Short mmCIF file of C-alpha atoms and ligand atoms in Angstrom, two decimals:
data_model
loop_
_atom_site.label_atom_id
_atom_site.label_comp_id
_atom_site.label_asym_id
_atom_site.label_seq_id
_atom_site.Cartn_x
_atom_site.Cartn_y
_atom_site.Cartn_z
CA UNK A 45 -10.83 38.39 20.99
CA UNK A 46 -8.93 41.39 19.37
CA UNK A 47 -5.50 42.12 20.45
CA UNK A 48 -5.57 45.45 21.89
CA UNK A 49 -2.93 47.85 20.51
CA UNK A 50 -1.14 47.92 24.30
CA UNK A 51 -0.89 43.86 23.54
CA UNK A 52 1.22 44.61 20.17
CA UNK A 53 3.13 47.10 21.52
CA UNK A 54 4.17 44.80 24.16
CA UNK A 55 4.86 41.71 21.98
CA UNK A 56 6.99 44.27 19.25
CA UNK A 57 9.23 45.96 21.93
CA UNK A 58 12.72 44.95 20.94
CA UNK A 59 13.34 45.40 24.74
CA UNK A 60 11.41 42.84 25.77
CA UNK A 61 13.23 39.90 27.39
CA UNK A 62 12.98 36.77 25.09
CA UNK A 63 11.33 34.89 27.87
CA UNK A 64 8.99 37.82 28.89
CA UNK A 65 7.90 37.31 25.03
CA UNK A 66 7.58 34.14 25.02
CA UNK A 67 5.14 34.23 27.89
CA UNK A 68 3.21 36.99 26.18
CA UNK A 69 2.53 34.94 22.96
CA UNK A 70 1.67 31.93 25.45
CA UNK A 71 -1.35 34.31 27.20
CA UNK A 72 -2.72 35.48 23.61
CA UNK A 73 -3.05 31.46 22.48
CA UNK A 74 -4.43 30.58 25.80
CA UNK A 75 -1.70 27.97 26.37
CA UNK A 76 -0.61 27.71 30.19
CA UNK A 77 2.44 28.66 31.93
CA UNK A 78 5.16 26.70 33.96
CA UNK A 79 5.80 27.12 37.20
CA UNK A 80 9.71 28.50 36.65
CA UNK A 81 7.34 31.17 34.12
CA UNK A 82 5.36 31.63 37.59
CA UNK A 83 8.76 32.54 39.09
CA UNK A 84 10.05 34.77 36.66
CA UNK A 85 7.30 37.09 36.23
CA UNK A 86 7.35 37.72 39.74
CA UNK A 87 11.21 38.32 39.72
CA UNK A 88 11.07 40.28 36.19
CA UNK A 89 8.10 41.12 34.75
CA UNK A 90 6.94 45.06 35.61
CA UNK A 91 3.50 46.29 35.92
CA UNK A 92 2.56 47.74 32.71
CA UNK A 93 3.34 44.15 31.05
CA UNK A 94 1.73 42.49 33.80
CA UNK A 95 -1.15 44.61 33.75
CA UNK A 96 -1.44 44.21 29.72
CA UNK A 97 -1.98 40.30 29.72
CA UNK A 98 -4.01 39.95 32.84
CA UNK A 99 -5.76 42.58 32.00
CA UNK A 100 -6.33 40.72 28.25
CA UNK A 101 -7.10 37.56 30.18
CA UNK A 102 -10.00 39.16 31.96
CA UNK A 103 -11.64 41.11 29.07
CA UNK A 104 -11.45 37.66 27.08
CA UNK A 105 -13.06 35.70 29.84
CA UNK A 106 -16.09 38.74 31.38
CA UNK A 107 -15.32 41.56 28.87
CA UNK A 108 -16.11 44.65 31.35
CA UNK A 109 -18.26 42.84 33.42
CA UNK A 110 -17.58 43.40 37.38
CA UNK A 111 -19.32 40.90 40.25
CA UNK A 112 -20.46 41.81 43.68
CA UNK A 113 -22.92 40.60 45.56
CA UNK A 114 -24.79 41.46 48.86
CA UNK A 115 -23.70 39.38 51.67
CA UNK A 116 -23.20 39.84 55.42
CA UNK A 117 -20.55 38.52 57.82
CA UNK A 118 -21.25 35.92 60.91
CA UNK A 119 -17.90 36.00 62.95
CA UNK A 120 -18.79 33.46 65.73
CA UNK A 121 -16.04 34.18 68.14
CA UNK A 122 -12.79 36.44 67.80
CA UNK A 123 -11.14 33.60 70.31
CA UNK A 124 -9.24 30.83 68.83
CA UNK A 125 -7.20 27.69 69.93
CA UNK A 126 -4.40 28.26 66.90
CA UNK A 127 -2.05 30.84 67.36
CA UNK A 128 -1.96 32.05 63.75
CA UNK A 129 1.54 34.56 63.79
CA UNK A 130 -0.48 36.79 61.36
CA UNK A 131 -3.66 36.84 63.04
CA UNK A 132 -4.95 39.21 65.46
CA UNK A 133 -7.69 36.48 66.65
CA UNK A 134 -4.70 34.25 67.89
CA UNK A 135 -4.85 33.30 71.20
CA UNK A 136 -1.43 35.10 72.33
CA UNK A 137 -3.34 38.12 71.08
CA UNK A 138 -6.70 37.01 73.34
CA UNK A 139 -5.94 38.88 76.51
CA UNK A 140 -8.05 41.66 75.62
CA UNK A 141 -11.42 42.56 76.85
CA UNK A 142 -12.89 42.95 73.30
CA UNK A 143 -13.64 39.34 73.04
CA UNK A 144 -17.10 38.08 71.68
CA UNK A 145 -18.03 34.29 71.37
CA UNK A 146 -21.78 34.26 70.12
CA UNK A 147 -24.27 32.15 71.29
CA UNK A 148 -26.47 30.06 68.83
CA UNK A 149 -29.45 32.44 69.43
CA UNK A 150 -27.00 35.22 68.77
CA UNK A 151 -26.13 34.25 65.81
CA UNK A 152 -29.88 33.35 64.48
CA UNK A 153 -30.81 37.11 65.32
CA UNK A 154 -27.95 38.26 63.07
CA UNK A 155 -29.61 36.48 60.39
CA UNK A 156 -33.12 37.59 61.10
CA UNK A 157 -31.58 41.26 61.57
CA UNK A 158 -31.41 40.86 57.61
CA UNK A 159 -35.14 39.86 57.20
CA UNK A 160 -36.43 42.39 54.53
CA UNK A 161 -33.38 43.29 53.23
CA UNK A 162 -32.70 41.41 49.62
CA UNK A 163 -28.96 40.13 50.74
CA UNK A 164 -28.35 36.32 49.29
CA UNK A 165 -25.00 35.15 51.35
CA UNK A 166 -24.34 35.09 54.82
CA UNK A 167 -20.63 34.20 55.10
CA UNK A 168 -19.74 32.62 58.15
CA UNK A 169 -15.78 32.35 59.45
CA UNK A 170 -13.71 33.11 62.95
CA UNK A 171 -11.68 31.67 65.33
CA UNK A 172 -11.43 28.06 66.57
CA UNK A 173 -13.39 26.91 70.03
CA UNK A 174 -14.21 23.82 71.35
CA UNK A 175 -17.74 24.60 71.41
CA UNK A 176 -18.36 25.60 68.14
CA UNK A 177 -18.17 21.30 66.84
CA UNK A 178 -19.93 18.82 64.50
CA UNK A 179 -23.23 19.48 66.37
CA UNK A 180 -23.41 23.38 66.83
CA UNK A 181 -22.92 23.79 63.33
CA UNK A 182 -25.27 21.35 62.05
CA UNK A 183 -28.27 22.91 64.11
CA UNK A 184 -27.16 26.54 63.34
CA UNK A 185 -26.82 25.72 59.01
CA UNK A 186 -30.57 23.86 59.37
CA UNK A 187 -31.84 26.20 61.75
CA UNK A 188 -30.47 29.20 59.58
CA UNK A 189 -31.95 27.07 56.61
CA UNK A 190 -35.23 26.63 58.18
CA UNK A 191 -35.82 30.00 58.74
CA UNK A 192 -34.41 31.73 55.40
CA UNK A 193 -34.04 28.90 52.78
CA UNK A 194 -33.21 31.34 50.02
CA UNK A 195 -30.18 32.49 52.36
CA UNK A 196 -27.15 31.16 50.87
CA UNK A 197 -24.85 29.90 53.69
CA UNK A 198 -21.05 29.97 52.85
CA UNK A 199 -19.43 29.02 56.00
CA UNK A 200 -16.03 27.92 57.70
CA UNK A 201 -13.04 26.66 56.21
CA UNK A 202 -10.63 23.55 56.00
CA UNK A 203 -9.26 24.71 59.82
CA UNK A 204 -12.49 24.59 61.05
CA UNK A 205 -13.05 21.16 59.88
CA UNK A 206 -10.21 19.59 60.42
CA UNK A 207 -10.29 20.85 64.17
CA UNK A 208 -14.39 19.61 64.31
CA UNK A 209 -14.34 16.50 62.48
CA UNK A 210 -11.05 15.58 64.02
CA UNK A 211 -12.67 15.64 67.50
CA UNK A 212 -16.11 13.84 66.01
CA UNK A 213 -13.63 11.26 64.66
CA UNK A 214 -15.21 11.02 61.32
CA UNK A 215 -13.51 11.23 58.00
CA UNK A 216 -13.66 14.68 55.81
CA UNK A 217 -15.71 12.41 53.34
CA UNK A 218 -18.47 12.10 56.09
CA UNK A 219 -18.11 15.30 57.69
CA UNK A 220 -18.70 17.18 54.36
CA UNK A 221 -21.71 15.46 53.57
CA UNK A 222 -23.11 16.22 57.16
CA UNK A 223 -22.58 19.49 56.40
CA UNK A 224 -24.28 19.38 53.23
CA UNK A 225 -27.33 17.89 54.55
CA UNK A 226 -27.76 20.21 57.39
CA UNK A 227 -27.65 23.05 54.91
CA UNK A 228 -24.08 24.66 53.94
CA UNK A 229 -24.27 25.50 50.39
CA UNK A 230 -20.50 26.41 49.46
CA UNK A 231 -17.14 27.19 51.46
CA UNK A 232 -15.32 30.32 51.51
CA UNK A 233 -11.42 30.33 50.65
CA UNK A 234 -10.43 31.26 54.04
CA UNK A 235 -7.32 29.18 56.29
CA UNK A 236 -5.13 28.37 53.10
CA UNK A 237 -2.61 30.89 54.21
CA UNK A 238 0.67 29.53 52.33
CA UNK A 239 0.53 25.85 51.57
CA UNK A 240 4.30 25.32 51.80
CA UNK A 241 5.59 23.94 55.11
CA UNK A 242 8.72 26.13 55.07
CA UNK A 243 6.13 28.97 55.58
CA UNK A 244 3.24 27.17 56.83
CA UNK A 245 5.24 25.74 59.96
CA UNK A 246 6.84 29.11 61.09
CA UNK A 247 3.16 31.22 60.73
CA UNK A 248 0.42 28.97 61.05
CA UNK A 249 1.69 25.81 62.98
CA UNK A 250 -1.07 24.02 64.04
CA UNK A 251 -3.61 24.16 62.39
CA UNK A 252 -4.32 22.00 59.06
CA UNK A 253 -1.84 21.17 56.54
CA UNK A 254 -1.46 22.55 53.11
CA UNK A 255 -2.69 19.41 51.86
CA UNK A 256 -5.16 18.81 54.56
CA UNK A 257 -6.55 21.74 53.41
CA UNK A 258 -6.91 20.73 49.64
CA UNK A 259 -7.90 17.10 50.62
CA UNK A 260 -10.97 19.06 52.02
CA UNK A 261 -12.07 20.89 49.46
CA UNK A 262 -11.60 17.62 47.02
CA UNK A 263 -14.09 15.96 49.34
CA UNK A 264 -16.40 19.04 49.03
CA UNK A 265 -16.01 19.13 45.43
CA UNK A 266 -16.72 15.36 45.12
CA UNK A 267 -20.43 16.03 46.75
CA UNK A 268 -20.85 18.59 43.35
CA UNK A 269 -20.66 21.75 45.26
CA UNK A 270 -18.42 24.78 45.24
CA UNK A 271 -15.63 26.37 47.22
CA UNK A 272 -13.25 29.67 46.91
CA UNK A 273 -9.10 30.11 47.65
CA UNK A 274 -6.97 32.34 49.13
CA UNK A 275 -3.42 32.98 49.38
CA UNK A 276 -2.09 35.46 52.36
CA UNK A 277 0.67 36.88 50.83
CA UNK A 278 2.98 39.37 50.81
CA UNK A 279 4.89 38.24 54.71
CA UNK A 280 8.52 35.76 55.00
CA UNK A 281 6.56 33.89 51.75
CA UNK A 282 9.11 34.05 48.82
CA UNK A 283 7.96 34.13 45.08
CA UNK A 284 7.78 30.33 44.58
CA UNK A 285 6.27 29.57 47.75
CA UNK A 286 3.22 31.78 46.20
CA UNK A 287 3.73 29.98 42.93
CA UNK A 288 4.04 26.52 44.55
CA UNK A 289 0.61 27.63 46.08
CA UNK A 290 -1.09 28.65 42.94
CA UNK A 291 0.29 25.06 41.48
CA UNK A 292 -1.27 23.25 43.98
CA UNK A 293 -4.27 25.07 43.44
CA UNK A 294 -4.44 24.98 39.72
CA UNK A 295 -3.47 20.84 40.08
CA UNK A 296 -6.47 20.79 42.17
CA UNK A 297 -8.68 22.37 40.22
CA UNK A 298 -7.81 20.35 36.53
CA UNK A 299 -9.20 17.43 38.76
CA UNK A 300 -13.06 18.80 40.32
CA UNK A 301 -13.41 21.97 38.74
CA UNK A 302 -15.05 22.95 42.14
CA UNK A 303 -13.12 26.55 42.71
CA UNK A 304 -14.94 29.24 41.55
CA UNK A 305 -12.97 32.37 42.72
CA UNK A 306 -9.08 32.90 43.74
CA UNK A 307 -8.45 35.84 46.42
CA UNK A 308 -5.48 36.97 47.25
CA UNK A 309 -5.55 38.11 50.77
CA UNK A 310 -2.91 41.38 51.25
CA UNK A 311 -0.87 40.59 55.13
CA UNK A 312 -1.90 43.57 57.14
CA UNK A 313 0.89 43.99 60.21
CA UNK A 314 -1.77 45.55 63.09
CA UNK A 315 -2.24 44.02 66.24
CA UNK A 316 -0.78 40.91 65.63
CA UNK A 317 2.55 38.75 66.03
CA UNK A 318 4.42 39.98 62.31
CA UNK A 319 3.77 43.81 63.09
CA UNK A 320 7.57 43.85 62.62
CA UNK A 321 7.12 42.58 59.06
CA UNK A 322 6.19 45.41 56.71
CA UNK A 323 3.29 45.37 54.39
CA UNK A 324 3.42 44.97 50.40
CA UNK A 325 3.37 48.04 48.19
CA UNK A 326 0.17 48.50 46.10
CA UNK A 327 2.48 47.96 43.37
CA UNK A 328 3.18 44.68 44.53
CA UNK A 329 -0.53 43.85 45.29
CA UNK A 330 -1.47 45.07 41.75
CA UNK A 331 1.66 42.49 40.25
CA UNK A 332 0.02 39.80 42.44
CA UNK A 333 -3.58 39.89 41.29
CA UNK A 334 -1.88 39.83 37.78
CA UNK A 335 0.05 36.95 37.95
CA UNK A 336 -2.53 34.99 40.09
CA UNK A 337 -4.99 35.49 36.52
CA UNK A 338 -2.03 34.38 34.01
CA UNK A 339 -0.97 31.44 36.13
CA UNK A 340 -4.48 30.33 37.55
CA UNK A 341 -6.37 29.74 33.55
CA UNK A 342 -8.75 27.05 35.27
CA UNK A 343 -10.23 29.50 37.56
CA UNK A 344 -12.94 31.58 36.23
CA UNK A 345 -12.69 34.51 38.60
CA UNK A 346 -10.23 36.38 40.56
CA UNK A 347 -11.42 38.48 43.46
CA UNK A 348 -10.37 41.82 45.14
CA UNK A 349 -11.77 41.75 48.34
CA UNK A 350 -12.46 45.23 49.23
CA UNK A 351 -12.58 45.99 52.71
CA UNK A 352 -8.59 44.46 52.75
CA UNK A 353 -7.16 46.25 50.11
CA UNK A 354 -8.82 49.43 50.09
CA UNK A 355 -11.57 51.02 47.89
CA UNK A 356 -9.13 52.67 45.36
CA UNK A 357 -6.54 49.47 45.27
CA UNK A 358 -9.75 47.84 44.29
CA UNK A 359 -10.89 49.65 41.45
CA UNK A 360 -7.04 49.54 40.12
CA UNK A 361 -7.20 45.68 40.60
CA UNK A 362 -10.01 45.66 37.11
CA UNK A 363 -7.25 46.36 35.21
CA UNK A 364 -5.00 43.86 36.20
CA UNK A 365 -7.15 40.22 35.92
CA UNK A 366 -9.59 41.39 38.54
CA UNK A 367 -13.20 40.81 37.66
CA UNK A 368 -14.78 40.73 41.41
CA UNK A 369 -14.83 42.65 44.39
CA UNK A 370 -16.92 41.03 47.37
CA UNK A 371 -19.91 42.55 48.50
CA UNK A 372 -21.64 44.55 50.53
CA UNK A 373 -20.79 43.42 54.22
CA UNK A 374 -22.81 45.99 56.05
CA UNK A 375 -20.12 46.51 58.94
CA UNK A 376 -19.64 42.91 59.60
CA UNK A 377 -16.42 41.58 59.79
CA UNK A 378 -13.78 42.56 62.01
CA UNK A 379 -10.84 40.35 60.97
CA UNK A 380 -9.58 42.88 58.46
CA UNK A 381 -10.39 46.29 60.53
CA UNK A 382 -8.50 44.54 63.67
CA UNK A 383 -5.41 43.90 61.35
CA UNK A 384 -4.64 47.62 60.17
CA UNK A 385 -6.82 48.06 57.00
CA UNK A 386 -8.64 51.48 55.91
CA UNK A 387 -11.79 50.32 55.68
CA UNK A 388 -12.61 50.54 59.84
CA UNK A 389 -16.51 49.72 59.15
CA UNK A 390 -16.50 47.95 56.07
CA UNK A 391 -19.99 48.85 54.39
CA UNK A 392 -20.97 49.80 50.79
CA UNK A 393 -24.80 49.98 49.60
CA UNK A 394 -25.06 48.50 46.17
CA UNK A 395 -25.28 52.23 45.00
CA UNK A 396 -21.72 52.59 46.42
CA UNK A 397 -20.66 49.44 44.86
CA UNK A 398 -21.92 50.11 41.35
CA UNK A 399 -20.60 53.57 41.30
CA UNK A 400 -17.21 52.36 42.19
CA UNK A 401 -17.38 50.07 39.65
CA UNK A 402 -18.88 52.65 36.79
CA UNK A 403 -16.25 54.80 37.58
CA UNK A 404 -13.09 52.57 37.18
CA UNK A 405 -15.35 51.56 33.45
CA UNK A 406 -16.48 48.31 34.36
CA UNK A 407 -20.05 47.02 33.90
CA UNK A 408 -21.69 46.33 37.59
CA UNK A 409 -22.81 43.19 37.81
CA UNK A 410 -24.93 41.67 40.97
CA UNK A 411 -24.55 38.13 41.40
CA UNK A 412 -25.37 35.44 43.73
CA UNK A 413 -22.54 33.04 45.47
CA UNK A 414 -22.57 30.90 42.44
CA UNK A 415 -22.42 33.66 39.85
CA UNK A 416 -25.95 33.43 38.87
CA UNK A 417 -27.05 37.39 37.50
CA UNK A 418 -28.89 38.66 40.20
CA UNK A 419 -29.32 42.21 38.68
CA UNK A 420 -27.51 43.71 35.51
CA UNK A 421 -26.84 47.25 36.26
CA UNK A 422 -25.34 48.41 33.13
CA UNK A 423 -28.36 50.61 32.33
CA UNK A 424 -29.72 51.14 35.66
CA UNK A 425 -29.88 54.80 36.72
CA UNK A 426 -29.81 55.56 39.98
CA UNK A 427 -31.68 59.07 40.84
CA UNK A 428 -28.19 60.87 40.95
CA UNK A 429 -26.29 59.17 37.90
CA UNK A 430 -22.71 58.25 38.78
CA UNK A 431 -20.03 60.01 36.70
CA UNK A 432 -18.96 58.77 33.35
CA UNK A 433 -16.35 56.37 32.63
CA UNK A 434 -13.41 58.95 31.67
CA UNK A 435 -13.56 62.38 33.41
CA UNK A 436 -13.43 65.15 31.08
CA UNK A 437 -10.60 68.19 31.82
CA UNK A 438 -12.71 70.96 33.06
CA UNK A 439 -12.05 74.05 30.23
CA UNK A 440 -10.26 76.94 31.75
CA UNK A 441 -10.77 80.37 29.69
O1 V47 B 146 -8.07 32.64 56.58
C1 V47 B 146 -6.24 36.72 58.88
C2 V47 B 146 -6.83 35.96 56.53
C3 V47 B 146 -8.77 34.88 56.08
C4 V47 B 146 -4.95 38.41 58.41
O2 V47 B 146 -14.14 33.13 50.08
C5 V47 B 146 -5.45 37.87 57.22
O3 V47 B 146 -15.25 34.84 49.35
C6 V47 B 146 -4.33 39.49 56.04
O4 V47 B 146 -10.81 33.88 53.75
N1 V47 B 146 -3.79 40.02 57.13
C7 V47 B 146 -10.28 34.92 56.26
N2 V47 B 146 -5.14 38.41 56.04
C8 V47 B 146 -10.97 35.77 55.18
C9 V47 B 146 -11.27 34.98 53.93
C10 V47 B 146 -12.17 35.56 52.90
C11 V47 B 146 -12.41 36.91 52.86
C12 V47 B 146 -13.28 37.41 51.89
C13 V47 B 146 -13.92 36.59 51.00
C14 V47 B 146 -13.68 35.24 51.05
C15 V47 B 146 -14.39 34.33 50.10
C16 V47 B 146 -12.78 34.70 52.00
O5 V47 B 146 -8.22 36.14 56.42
C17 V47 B 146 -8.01 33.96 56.95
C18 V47 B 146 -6.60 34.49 56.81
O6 V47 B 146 -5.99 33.95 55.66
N3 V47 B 146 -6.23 36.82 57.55
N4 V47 B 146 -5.48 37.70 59.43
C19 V47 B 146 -4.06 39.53 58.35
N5 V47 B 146 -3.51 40.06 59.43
FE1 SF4 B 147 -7.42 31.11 64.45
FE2 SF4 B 147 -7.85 31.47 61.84
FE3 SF4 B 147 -6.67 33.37 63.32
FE4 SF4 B 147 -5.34 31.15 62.79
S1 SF4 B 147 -6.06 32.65 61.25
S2 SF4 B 147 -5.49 32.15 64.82
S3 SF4 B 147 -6.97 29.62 62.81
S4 SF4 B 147 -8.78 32.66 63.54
#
């Protein structure tokens, strides 16, 4: 790909620490970074230059092209049996009266609530009950399956296994495939939190290991299916606990090629246990997304997930590695809106989602969970066109 001009100015700046330079001339012939590089761009490298290489990492590897799809949330129950410090599911937080645990049946009308609508993922995640086991969730996959088998089910995460297959007493190995056979067609990247124990073990105790975590998604990768990560950042975590993450990730990912999509996840302080602990600037989140697309080269795609980090935060993220944005939702999921973020009702119509994206100049792409094109909206005109990719300065005589 050409260098852009930004790129040379960047590598010629006399000013430019040596190391800084070095890591430059590393992005533009695709060779990978260290971890101690990990570290120092977080400690020294500022936006502009972060935003430069990510931002020529992304262009190389989708040109303009932005992904969203139309999904809608299952949250089975805002209950759980972890006590998550960040979470404002936890069960410390659970003496409230705005608790929900859904019923099988429930949740099946959710589904058919989407009936003639053309969404392609239902994403299901929440909290932890003893209900919700090996059983449940094998009869609600087939029976969502059964009756919409072009319904792509993402559902639950590492926590959720652990905690079910752990009380089934069957290995992950045996648990995934169960869950593959009833019907679950990929995992979200939900429950990774921060792999290290010295965070791990002060904010998210109980629950499974780092490398429980990964061991699961190996065993999900091993059946030849796909999975997503996250990292909740920007808490106590230090810079090389989010590096050590990434490595772990990146380690994993050399061996199945199963991720498809890293997403950092911004901490939001309402309602929960680390209210005390203040939030990241949006010049911070815009440095993370960067780094996570220099030091994560295996991963195709790095996601801003909207309804966290804010409609505007999002369309900065395309110029800084970001190439996806989440979907539609439709108003539902609550786990961001109960932990402080803008977005109260988190809804776009693919309209709103294509216009966001034509206006921060990307190229609106529709895809489904596995990044198959869905719809190319490049050249599709909506009945009022959306504005054009740089405003022009209104003329004042
Ligand atoms: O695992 C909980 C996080 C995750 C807070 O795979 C919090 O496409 C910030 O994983 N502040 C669930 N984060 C959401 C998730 C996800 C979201 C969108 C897309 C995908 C995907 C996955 O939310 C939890 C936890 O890490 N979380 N509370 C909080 N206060
Ligand atoms: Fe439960 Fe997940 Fe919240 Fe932890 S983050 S308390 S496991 S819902």
């Amino acid at each position: 790909m050409e260098v852009s001009d930004n790129f040379l100015v960047l590598l010629n700046n006399p000013q430019l620490l040596p190391a800084l330079k070095q890591i430059a001339e590393k992005v533009l012939h695709n060779q990978r970074i260290t971890f101690e590089e990990g570290v120092l761009l977080y400690e020294k490298a500022e936006l502009g230059y972060l935003g430069v290489l990510a931002n020529y990492i992304r262009e190389q590897k989708h040109g303009d092209k932005t992904y969203f799809n139309r999904n809608f949330h299952i949250e089975p129950t805002n209950l759980c049996v972890y006590d998550c410090k960040f979470c404002s599911y936890s069960r410390l937080i659970k003496q409230r009266s705005d608790g929900w645990e859904y019923t099988m049946e429930e949740m099946l009308d959710i589904v058919k609530k989407y009936d003639e609508q053309p969404v392609t993922e239902v994403h299901i995640v929440g909290g932890v009950l003893p209900q919700y086991d090996v059983a449940f969730y094998s009869e609600l996959f087939s029976r969502i399956k059964a009756h919409r088998p072009d319904l792509h089910i993402k559902a639950l995460t590492p926590v959720e296994y652990h905690y079910i297959f752990k009380k089934a007493k069957i290995e992950y190995a045996t648990g995934m495939k169960l869950m593959k056979d009833a019907g679950l067609e990929s995992m979200p990247g939900g429950g990774a939190e921060i792999f290290h124990p010295e965070v791990r073990d002060l904010i998210a105790k109980d629950k499974c290991t780092g490398d429980q975590w990964l061991a699961i998604h190996e065993e999900w990768h091993k059946l030849g299916m796909r999975s997503n990560a996250t990292m909740l950042y920007g808490h106590i975590e230090k810079f090389y606990h989010r590096v050590d993450h990434m490595e772990q990730l990146r380690q994993l990912q050399d061996k199945t090629s199963g991720f498809q999509t890293f997403i950092p996840l911004k901490f939001r302080n309402q309602d929960n246990q680390m209210s005390n602990v203040p939030e990241s600037t949006v010049v911070e989140d815009l440095r993370n997304y960067a780094i996570a697309r220099i030091y994560l080269d295996n991963f195709d795609h790095i996601k801003a997930y909207w309804a966290m980090i804010s409609r505007t935060t999002a369309q900065l993220s395309l110029n800084f590695g970001v190439d996806d944005i989440d979907g539609t939702l439709d108003d539902t999921t609550k786990i961001y809106s109960m932990a402080g973020a803008e977005e109260q009702k988190p809804a776009m119509s693919t309209e709103e989602l294509v216009e966001l994206i034509k206006n921060a100049g990307r190229y609106p792409i529709e895809r489904d969970t596995l990044y198959n094109l869905v719809t190319d909206y490049n050249d599709y005109h909506f009945p009022d066109e959306v504005k054009p990719r740089f405003y022009k300065l209104p003329v004042i005589n």
